[in-house]
mmCIF file of C-alpha atoms in Angstrom:
data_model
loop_
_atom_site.group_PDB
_atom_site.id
_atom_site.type_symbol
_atom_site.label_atom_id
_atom_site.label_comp_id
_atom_site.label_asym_id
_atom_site.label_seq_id
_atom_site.Cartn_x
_atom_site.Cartn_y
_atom_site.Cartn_z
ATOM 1 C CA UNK A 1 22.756 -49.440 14.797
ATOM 2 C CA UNK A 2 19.728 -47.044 14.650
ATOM 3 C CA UNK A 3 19.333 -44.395 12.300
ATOM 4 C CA UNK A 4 16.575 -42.461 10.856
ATOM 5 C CA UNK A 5 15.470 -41.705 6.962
ATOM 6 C CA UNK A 6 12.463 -39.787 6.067
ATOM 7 C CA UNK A 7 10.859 -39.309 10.080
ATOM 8 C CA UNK A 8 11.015 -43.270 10.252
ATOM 9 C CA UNK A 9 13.636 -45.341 12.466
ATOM 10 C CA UNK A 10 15.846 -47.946 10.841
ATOM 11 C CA UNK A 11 17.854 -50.559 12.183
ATOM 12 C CA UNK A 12 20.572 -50.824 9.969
ATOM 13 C CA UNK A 13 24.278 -53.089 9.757
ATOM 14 C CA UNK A 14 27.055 -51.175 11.256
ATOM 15 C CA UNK A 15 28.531 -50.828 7.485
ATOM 16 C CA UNK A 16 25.661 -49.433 6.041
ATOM 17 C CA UNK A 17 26.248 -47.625 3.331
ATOM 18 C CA UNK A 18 23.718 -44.013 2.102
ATOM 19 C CA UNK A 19 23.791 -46.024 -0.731
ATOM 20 C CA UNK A 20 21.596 -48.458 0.139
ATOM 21 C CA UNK A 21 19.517 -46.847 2.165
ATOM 22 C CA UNK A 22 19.106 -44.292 -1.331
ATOM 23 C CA UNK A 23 18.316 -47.710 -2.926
ATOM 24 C CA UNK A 24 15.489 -48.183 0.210
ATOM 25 C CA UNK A 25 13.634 -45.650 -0.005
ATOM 26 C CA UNK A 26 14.278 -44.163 -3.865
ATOM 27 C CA UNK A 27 10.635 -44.736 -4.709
ATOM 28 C CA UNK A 28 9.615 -41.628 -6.410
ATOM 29 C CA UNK A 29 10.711 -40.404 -9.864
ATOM 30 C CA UNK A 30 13.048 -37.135 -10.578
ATOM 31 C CA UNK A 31 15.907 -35.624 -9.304
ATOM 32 C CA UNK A 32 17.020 -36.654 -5.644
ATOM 33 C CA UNK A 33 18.488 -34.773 -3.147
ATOM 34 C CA UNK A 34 20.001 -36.509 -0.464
ATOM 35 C CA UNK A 35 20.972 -34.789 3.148
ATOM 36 C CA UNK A 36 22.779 -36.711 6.063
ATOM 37 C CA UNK A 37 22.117 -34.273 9.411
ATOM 38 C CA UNK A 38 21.135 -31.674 7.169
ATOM 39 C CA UNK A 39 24.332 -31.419 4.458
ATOM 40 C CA UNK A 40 23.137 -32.451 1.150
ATOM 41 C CA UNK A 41 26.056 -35.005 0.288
ATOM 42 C CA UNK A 42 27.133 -34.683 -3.648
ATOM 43 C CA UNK A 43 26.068 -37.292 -5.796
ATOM 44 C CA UNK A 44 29.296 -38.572 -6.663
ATOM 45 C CA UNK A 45 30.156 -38.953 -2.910
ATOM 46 C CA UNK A 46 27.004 -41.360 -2.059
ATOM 47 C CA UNK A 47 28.803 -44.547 -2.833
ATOM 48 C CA UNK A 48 31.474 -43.709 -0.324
ATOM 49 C CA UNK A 49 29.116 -41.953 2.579
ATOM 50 C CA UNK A 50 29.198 -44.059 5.509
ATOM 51 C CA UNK A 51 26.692 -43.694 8.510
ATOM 52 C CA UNK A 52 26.936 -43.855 11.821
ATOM 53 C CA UNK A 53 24.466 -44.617 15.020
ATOM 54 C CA UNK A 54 22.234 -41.691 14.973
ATOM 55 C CA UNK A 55 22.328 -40.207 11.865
ATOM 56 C CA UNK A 56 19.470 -38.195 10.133
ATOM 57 C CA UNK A 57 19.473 -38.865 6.120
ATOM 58 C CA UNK A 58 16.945 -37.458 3.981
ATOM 59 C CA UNK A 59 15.974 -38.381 0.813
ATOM 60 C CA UNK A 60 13.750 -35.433 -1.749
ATOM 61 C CA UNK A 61 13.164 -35.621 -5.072
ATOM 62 C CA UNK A 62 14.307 -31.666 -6.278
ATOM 63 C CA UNK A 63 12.055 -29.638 -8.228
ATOM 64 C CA UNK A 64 13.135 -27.704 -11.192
ATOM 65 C CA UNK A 65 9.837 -25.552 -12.183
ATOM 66 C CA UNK A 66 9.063 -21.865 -11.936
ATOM 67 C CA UNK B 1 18.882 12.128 1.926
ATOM 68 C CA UNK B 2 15.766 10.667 0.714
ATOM 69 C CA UNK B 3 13.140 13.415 -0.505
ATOM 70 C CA UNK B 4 9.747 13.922 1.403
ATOM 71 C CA UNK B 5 8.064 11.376 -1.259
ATOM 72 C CA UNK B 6 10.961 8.891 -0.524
ATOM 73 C CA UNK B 7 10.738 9.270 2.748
ATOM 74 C CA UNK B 8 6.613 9.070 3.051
ATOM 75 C CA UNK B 9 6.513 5.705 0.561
ATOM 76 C CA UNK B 10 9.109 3.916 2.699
ATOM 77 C CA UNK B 11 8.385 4.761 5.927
ATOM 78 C CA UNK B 12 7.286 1.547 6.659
ATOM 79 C CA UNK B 13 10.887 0.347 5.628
ATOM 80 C CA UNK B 14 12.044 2.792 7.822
ATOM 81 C CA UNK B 15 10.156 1.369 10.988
ATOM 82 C CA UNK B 16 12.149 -1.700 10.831
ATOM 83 C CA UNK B 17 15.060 -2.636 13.195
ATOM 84 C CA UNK B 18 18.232 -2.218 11.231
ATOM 85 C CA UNK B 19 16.564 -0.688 8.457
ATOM 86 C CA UNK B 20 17.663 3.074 7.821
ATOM 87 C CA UNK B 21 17.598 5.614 4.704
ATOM 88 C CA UNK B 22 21.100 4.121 4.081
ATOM 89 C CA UNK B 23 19.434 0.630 3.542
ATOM 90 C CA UNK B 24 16.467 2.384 1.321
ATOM 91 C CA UNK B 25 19.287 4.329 -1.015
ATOM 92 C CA UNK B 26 21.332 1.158 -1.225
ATOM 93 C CA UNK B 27 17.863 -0.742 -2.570
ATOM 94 C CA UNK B 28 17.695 2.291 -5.208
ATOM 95 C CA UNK B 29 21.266 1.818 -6.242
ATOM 96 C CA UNK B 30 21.154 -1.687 -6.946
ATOM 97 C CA UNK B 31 21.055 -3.199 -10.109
ATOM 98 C CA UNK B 32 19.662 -6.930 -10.383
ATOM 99 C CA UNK B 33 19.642 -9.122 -13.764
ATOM 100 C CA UNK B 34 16.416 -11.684 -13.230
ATOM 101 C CA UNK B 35 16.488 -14.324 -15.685
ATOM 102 C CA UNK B 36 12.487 -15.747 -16.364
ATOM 103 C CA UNK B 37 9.501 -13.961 -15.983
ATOM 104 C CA UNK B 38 7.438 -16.545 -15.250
ATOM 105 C CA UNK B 39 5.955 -17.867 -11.775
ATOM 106 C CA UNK B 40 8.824 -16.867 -9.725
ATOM 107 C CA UNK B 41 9.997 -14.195 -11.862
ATOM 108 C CA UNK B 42 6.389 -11.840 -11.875
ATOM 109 C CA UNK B 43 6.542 -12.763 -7.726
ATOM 110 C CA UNK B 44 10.366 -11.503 -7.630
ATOM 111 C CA UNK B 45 10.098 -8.392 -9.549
ATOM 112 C CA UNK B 46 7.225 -6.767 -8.268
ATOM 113 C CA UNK B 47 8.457 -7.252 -4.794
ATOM 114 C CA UNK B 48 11.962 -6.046 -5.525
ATOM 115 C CA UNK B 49 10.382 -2.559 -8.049
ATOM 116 C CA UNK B 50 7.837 -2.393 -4.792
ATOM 117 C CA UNK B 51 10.581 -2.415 -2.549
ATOM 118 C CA UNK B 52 12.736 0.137 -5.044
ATOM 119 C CA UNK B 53 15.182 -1.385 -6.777
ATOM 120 C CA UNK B 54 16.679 0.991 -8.517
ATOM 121 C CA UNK B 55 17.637 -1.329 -11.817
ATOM 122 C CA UNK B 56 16.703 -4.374 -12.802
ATOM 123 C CA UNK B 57 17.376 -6.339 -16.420
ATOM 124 C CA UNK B 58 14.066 -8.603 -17.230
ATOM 125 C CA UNK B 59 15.565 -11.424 -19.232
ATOM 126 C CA UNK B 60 13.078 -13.759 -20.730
ATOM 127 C CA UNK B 61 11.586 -14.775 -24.493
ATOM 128 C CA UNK B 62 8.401 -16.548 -24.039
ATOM 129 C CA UNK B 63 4.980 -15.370 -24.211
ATOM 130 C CA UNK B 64 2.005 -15.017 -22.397
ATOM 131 C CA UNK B 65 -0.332 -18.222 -22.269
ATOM 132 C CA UNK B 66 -3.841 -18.824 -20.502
ATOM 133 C CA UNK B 67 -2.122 -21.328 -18.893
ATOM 134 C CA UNK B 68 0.007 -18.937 -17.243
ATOM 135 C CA UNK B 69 -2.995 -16.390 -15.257
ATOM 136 C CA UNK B 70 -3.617 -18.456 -12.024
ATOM 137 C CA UNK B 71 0.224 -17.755 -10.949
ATOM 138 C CA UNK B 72 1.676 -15.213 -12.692
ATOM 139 C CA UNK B 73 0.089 -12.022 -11.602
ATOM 140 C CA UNK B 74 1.842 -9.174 -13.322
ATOM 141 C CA UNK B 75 -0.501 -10.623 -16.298
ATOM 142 C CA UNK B 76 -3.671 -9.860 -17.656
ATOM 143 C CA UNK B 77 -6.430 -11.663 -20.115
ATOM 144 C CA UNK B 78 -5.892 -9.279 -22.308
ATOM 145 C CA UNK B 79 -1.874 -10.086 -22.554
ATOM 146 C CA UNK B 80 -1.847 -13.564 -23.726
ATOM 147 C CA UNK B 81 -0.150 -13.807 -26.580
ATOM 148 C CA UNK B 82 2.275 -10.185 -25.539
ATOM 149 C CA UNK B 83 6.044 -10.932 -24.630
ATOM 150 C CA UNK B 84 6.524 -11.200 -20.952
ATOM 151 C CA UNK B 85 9.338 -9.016 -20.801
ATOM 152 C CA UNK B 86 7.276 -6.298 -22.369
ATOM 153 C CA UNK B 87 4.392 -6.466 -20.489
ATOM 154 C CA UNK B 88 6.109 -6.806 -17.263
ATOM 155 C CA UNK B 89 8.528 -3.682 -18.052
ATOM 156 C CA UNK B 90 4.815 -1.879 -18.537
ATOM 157 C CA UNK B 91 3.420 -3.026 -15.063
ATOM 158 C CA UNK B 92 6.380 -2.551 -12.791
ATOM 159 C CA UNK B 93 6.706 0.875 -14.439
ATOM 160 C CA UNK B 94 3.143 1.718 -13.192
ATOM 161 C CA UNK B 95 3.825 0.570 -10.252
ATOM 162 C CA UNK B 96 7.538 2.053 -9.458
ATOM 163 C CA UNK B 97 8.176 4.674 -12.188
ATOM 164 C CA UNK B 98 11.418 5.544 -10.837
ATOM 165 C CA UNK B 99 13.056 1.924 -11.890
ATOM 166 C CA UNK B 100 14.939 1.678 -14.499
ATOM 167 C CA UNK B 101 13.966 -1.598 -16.423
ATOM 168 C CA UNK B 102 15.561 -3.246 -19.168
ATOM 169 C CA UNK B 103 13.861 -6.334 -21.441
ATOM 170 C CA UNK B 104 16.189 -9.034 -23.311
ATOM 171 C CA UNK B 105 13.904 -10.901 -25.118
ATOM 172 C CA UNK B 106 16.256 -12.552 -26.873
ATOM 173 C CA UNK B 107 18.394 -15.367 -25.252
ATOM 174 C CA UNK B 108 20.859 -15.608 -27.547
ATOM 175 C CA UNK B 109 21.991 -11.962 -27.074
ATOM 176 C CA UNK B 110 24.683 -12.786 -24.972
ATOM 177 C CA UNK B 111 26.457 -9.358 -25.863
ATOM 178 C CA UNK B 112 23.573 -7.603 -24.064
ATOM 179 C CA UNK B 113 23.109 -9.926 -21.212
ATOM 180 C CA UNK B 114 26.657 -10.096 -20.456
ATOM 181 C CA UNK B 115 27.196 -6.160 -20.504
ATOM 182 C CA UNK B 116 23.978 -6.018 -17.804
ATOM 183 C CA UNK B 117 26.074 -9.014 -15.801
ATOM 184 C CA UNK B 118 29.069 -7.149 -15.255
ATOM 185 C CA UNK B 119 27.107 -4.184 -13.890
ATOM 186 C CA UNK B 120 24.587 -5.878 -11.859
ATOM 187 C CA UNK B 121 25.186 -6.992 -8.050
ATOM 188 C CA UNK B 122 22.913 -9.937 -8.038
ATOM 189 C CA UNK B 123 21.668 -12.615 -10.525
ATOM 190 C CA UNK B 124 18.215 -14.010 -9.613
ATOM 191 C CA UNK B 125 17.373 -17.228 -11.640
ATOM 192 C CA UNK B 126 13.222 -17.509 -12.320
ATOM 193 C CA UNK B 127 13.664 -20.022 -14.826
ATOM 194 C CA UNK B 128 11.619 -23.273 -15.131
ATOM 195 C CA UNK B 129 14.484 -26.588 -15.727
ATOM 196 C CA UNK B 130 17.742 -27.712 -14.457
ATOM 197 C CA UNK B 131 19.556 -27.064 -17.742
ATOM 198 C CA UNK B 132 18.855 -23.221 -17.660
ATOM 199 C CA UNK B 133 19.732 -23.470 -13.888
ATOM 200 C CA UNK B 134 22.915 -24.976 -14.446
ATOM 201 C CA UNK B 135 24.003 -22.109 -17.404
ATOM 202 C CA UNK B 136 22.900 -19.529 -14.733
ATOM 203 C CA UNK B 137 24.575 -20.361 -12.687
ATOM 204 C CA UNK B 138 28.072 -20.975 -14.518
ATOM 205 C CA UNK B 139 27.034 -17.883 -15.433
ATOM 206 C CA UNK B 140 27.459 -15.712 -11.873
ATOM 207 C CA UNK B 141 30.642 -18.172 -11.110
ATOM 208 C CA UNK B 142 32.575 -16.990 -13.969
ATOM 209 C CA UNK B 143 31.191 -13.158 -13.722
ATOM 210 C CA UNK B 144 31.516 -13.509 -9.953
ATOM 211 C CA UNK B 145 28.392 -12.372 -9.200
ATOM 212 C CA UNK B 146 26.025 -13.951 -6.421
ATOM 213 C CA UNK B 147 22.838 -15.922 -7.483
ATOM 214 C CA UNK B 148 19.894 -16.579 -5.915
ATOM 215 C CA UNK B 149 17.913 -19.299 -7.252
ATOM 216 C CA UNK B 150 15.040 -21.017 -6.851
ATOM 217 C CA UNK B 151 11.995 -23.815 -7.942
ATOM 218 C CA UNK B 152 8.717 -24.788 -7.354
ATOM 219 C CA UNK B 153 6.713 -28.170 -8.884
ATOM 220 C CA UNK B 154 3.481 -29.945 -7.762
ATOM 221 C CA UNK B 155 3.676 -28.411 -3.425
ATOM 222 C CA UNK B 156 7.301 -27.941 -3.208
ATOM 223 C CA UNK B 157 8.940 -24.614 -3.189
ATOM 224 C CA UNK B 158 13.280 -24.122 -2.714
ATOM 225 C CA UNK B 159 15.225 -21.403 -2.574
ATOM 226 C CA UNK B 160 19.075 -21.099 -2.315
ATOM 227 C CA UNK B 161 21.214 -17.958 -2.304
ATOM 228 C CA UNK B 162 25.040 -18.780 -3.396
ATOM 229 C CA UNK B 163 27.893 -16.855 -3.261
ATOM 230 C CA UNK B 164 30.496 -17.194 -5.689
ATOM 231 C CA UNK B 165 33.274 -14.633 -4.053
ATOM 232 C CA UNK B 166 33.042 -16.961 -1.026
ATOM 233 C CA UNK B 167 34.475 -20.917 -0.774
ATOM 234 C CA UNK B 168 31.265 -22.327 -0.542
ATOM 235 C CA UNK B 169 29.146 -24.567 -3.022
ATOM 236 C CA UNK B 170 27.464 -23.292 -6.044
ATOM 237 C CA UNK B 171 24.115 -24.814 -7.738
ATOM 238 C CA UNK B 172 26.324 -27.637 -9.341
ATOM 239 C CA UNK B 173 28.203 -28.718 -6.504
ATOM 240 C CA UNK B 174 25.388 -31.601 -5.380
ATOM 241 C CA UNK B 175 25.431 -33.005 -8.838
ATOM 242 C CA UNK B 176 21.722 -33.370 -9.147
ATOM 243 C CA UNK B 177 20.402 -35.995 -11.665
ATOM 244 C CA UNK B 178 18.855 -33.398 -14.031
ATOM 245 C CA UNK B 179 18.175 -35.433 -16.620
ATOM 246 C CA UNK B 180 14.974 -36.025 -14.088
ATOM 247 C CA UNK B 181 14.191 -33.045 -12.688
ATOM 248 C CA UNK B 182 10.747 -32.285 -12.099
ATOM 249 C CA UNK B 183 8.712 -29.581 -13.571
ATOM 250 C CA UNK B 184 5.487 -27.785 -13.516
ATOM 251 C CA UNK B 185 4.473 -29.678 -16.969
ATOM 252 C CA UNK B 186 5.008 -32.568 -15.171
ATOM 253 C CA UNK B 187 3.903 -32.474 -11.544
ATOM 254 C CA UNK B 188 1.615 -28.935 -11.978
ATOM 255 C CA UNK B 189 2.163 -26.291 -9.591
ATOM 256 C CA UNK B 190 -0.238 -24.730 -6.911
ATOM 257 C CA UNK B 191 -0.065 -21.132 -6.804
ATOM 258 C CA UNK B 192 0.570 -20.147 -3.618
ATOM 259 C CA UNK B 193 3.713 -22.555 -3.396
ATOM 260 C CA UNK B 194 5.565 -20.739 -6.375
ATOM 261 C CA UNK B 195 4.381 -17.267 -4.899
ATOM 262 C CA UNK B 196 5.890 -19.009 -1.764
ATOM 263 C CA UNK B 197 8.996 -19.751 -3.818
ATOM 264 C CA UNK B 198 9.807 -16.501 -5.509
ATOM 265 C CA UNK B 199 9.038 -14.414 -1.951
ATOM 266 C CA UNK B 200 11.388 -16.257 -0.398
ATOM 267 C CA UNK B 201 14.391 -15.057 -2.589
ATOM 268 C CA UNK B 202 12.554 -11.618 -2.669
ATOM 269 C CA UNK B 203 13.146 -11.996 0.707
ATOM 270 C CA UNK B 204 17.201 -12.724 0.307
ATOM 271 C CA UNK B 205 17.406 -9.944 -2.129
ATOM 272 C CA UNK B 206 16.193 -7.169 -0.468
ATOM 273 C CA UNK B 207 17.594 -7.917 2.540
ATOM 274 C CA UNK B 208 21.138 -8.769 0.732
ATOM 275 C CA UNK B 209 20.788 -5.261 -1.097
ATOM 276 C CA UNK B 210 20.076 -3.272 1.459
ATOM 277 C CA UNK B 211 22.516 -4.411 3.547
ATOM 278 C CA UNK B 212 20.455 -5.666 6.519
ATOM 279 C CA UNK B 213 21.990 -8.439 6.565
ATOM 280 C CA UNK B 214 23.437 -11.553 4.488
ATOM 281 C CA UNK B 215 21.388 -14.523 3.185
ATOM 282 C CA UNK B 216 22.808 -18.033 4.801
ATOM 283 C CA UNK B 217 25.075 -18.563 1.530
ATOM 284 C CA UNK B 218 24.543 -22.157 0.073
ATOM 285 C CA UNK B 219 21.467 -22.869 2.666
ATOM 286 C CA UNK B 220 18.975 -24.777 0.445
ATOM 287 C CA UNK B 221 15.073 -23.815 2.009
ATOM 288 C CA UNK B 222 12.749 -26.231 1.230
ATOM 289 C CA UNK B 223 8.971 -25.669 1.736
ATOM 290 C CA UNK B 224 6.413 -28.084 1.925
ATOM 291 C CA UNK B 225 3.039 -27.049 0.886
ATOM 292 C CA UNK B 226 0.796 -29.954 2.180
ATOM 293 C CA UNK B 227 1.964 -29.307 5.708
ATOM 294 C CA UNK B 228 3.201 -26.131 5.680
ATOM 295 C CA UNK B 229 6.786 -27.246 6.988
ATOM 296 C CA UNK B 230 9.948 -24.787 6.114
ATOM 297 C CA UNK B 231 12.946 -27.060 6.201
ATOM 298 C CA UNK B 232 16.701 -25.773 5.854
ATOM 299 C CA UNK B 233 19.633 -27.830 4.565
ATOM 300 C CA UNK B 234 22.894 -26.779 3.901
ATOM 301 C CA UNK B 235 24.486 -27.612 0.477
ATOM 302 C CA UNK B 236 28.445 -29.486 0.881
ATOM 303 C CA UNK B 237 31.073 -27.679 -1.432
ATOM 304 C CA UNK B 238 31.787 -30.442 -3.618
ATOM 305 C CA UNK B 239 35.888 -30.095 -4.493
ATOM 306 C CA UNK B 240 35.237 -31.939 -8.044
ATOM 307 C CA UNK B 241 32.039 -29.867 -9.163
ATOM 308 C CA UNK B 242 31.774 -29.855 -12.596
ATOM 309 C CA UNK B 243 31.488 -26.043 -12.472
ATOM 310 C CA UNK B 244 33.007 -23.856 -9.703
ATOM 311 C CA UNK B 245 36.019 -26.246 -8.965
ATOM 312 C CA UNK B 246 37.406 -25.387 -12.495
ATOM 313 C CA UNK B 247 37.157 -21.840 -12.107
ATOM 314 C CA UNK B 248 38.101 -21.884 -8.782
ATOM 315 C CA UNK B 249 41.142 -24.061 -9.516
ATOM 316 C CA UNK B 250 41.873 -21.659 -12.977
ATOM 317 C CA UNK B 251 42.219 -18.709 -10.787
ATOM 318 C CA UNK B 252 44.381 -20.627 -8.362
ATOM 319 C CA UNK B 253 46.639 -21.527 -11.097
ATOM 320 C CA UNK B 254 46.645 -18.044 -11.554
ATOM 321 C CA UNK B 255 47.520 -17.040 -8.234
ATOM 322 C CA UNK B 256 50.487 -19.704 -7.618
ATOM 323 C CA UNK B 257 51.983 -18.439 -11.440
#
């Protein structure tokens, strides 16, 4: 199935999991936030997210400064 | 209902759709608690003693640093080394003399911040880390209080308004990692992105206050200074958040007793 993270378009298994598309693309140090179609999902709710055809996850690192 | 003065400094106001001398008396009735003084917190209060707040408590213990000048424009050369609160109080004064400012400079005088939390109709959070976020924000769930909060490192600004008298998520719910947050020491900040930052919950604030209308409760904005791109993304209540799910489930108890 198709789905995009981060403006680019994955192919992905059927039973992909946000997990390991966190796993993917978790490049950058710090605090992530992580949005599928625009609801940040909890981090203790990540391992059971599953995605379906379509869906938009993003993946931000959160900043903390002021 | 306002006085000729009144009326002549916010006429502006006045021009705006929705905006009447009700809105502009409910602004001078308020009474806001800002924790920080900082980046966000020098952007936040002079909009909100511009606007005319009537009351706001300035609650913040650090000093003035060089370090400091490029962002934090309430502050002067000739301040570094002054406390923040104190200087602030002193500017916002000259600029609005008829708001009544308070200074904590003292974080551990929970006695004095608490009294001010009871009485104040918004909490706005200006402070630099995750772990002062988090106690903020415990703080307006168990005083019941709504918070706006926001952040800025490196070209990123956020801003979320929550709403604690409503079901929806607080800053705990998404159960950020915060033992890696990000912050100005570490990524540096570019000016205009934490003026960016602290306008934006100006922006919820005033418009809160004076009854114009609502912010989007729980909405997380997220601005992008390298391209300029607002993004909006809306927070899920989390039902085992380490915060408002035990208060939340304490005052159930209460209710079903």
């Amino acid at each position: 199935m198709r789905i995009h993270c981060n403006d680019e378009q994955l192919e992905v298994p059927e039973d992909c999991s946000l997990v390991s598309i966190i796993q993917r693309f978790n490049e950058q140090e710090g605090a992530l936030a992580v949005a599928v179609n625009l609801t940040i999902i909890p981090t203790s709710r990540w391992q059971l997210q599953t995605l379906e055809e379509g869906d938009v996850v993003d993946i931000f690192t959160l900043v903390a400064g002021g | 209902m306002l006085n000729a003065s009144e009326y002549s400094r916010y006429s502006r106001h006045l021009l705006l759709d929705d905006f009447d001398e009700h809105a502009q008396r409910r602004l001078s009735n308020a009474k806001v608690t800002l924790f920080g003084v900082g980046g966000l917190g020098c952007q936040v209060a002079s909009a909100l003693a511009a606007a005319g707040v009537g009351e706001m408590v300035l609650i913040e213990d650090d000093v003035i640093e060089i370090s400091n000048l490029p962002r934090q424009w309430l502050f002067t050369e000739k301040d570094i080394g002054q406390k923040k609160a104190e200087v602030a109080r002193t500017r916002l004064l000259a600029m609005q003399s008829a708001c009544t400012l308070h200074c904590i400079t003292n974080f551990n005088d929970i006695a004095a911040r608490d009294a001010h939390l009871t009485t104040s109709q918004l909490i706005i959070d200006c402070t630099d880390s995750f772990t002062s976020r988090l106690a903020i924000n415990a703080l307006a769930v168990t005083h019941s209080v709504p918070l706006i909060s926001a952040a800025a490192s490196g070209f990123i600004a956020t801003a979320t308004a929550f709403n604690p008298e409503i079901s929806g998520p607080c800053y705990a719910c998404p159960e950020y990692n915060s033992e890696q947050s990000l912050t100005c020491f570490e990524q540096g900040i570019f000016s205009p992105v934490v003026a960016i930052a602290g306008q934006l919950q100006a922006m919820m604030a005033l418009s809160y206050l004076s009854g114009i209308h609502n912010p989007e409760w729980g909405s997380l904005h997220h601005f992008n200074g390298q391209n300029l791109l607002m993004r909006q993304f809306n927070i899920q209540k989390n039902p085992d958040c380490p915060t408002c799910s035990k208060i939340h489930r304490s005052e159930d108890h209460a209710h079903s007793l």
